[in-house]
Amino acid sequence: MKNVAVVVAGGSGTRMGQDIPKQFINVFDKPVLIYTLESFQRHPDVDAIAVVCIDGWQTMVDAYAKQFNIDKLQWIVPGGGSVQESIRNGVEHLEHELDPEDIVIIHDGIRPLIDADVLTDVIQVCERYGNAVTSLPYNEQIFVINQDDPSTTVQYVPREQLRRVSTPQAYRYGKLLAAYRKAFKGEHRHPRFQLHQHHDGRFRRNPAFRQRFGQEHQAHHQRRSGIVQGLHHGG
């Protein structure tokens, strides 16, 4: 059984007002993304890494991985128009690489502070139950608003009943792949999602397809997220 990390680094960083995507911003002469990848590189239970990368930056990821000795990196996959589309691209790309019982660990590329014990726990819980997510206590007060008058509230939600979900998250590959195919049923992956590693080790997009992929599916992000989250409830 293999444990493979799928690190999502598909964001453009526009909210930060930077000229480069935030995952490539240097901190002490090292990109944020590399700090994230190093956590998986060091962990003994992680066998391989796939990075889902913003389109056009694949060669840069490959170069940084070589520079900082991230030799567990085996696949670089173009991202999609939303986080869920990017994860779907990474999951689909591994179809012929993983068995259904293998474990996929999803993580956000701009979250470099990964506790090794948390990662170990996520993997072990997934081995036992088929999925696992990182969660934290919620420390803020939560109220439910009045639908007829949003300026007022109708219910207080005890924060002891809430958890803030984060990454890393782990899933059995077969179950995760099935969930994404159900969520994206009727939609086909654009051919540009195919990225080939050539014999010289360089990654290149399929030259037959150069049309940029649009953003037409973003409106359905919440629906897809809900379906994938159903994995945690045995759906």
mmCIF file of N, CA and C in Angstrom, residues 3-7 36-42 46-51 70-76 94:
data_model
loop_
_atom_site.group_PDB
_atom_site.id
_atom_site.type_symbol
_atom_site.label_atom_id
_atom_site.label_comp_id
_atom_site.label_asym_id
_atom_site.label_seq_id
_atom_site.Cartn_x
_atom_site.Cartn_y
_atom_site.Cartn_z
ATOM 1 N N ASN A 3 1.264 5.585 0.195
ATOM 2 C CA ASN A 3 0.720 6.844 0.685
ATOM 3 C C ASN A 3 1.269 7.970 -0.180
ATOM 4 N N VAL A 4 0.383 8.644 -0.899
ATOM 5 C CA VAL A 4 0.798 9.683 -1.842
ATOM 6 C C VAL A 4 0.192 11.018 -1.444
ATOM 7 N N ALA A 5 1.030 12.042 -1.349
ATOM 8 C CA ALA A 5 0.560 13.392 -1.048
ATOM 9 C C ALA A 5 0.204 14.114 -2.336
ATOM 10 N N VAL A 6 -0.976 14.718 -2.359
ATOM 11 C CA VAL A 6 -1.374 15.592 -3.467
ATOM 12 C C VAL A 6 -1.393 17.010 -2.910
ATOM 13 N N VAL A 7 -0.417 17.791 -3.286
ATOM 14 C CA VAL A 7 -0.252 19.148 -2.774
ATOM 15 C C VAL A 7 -0.817 20.122 -3.795
ATOM 16 N N THR A 36 6.533 23.472 2.268
ATOM 17 C CA THR A 36 5.447 22.500 2.367
ATOM 18 C C THR A 36 5.900 21.125 1.880
ATOM 19 N N LEU A 37 6.545 21.097 0.724
ATOM 20 C CA LEU A 37 6.981 19.819 0.160
ATOM 21 C C LEU A 37 8.029 19.141 1.041
ATOM 22 N N GLU A 38 8.850 19.929 1.705
ATOM 23 C CA GLU A 38 9.877 19.337 2.571
ATOM 24 C C GLU A 38 9.260 18.549 3.724
ATOM 25 N N SER A 39 8.100 18.982 4.207
ATOM 26 C CA SER A 39 7.437 18.247 5.285
ATOM 27 C C SER A 39 7.052 16.853 4.832
ATOM 28 N N PHE A 40 6.581 16.727 3.598
ATOM 29 C CA PHE A 40 6.228 15.403 3.065
ATOM 30 C C PHE A 40 7.479 14.631 2.666
ATOM 31 N N GLN A 41 8.484 15.331 2.182
ATOM 32 C CA GLN A 41 9.750 14.685 1.830
ATOM 33 C C GLN A 41 10.373 14.009 3.050
ATOM 34 N N ARG A 42 10.315 14.674 4.191
ATOM 35 C CA ARG A 42 10.952 14.146 5.405
ATOM 36 C C ARG A 42 10.151 13.030 6.065
ATOM 37 N N VAL A 46 5.311 8.824 3.875
ATOM 38 C CA VAL A 46 4.891 9.356 2.577
ATOM 39 C C VAL A 46 5.810 8.797 1.501
ATOM 40 N N ASP A 47 5.219 8.115 0.516
ATOM 41 C CA ASP A 47 6.005 7.444 -0.511
ATOM 42 C C ASP A 47 6.269 8.313 -1.731
ATOM 43 N N ALA A 48 5.332 9.182 -2.067
ATOM 44 C CA ALA A 48 5.484 9.987 -3.281
ATOM 45 C C ALA A 48 4.639 11.240 -3.158
ATOM 46 N N ILE A 49 4.947 12.225 -4.011
ATOM 47 C CA ILE A 49 4.260 13.509 -3.984
ATOM 48 C C ILE A 49 3.812 13.869 -5.397
ATOM 49 N N ALA A 50 2.595 14.391 -5.492
ATOM 50 C CA ALA A 50 2.107 15.015 -6.723
ATOM 51 C C ALA A 50 1.779 16.466 -6.397
ATOM 52 N N VAL A 51 2.191 17.383 -7.248
ATOM 53 C CA VAL A 51 1.861 18.796 -7.083
ATOM 54 C C VAL A 51 0.892 19.197 -8.183
ATOM 55 N N ILE A 70 13.800 17.570 -3.526
ATOM 56 C CA ILE A 70 12.495 16.954 -3.256
ATOM 57 C C ILE A 70 12.348 15.769 -4.224
ATOM 58 N N ASP A 71 13.018 14.673 -3.914
ATOM 59 C CA ASP A 71 13.038 13.568 -4.868
ATOM 60 C C ASP A 71 11.801 12.676 -4.791
ATOM 61 N N LYS A 72 10.924 12.927 -3.826
ATOM 62 C CA LYS A 72 9.657 12.188 -3.797
ATOM 63 C C LYS A 72 8.640 12.751 -4.799
ATOM 64 N N LEU A 73 8.912 13.919 -5.357
ATOM 65 C CA LEU A 73 7.997 14.511 -6.330
ATOM 66 C C LEU A 73 8.034 13.697 -7.616
ATOM 67 N N GLN A 74 6.890 13.105 -7.966
ATOM 68 C CA GLN A 74 6.816 12.258 -9.151
ATOM 69 C C GLN A 74 5.896 12.805 -10.231
ATOM 70 N N TRP A 75 4.944 13.656 -9.849
ATOM 71 C CA TRP A 75 3.989 14.144 -10.842
ATOM 72 C C TRP A 75 3.724 15.629 -10.633
ATOM 73 N N ILE A 76 3.643 16.379 -11.733
ATOM 74 C CA ILE A 76 3.233 17.778 -11.708
ATOM 75 C C ILE A 76 2.047 17.902 -12.647
ATOM 76 N N LEU A 94 -3.781 10.257 -11.086
ATOM 77 C CA LEU A 94 -3.181 9.096 -10.421
ATOM 78 C C LEU A 94 -3.920 7.794 -10.708
#
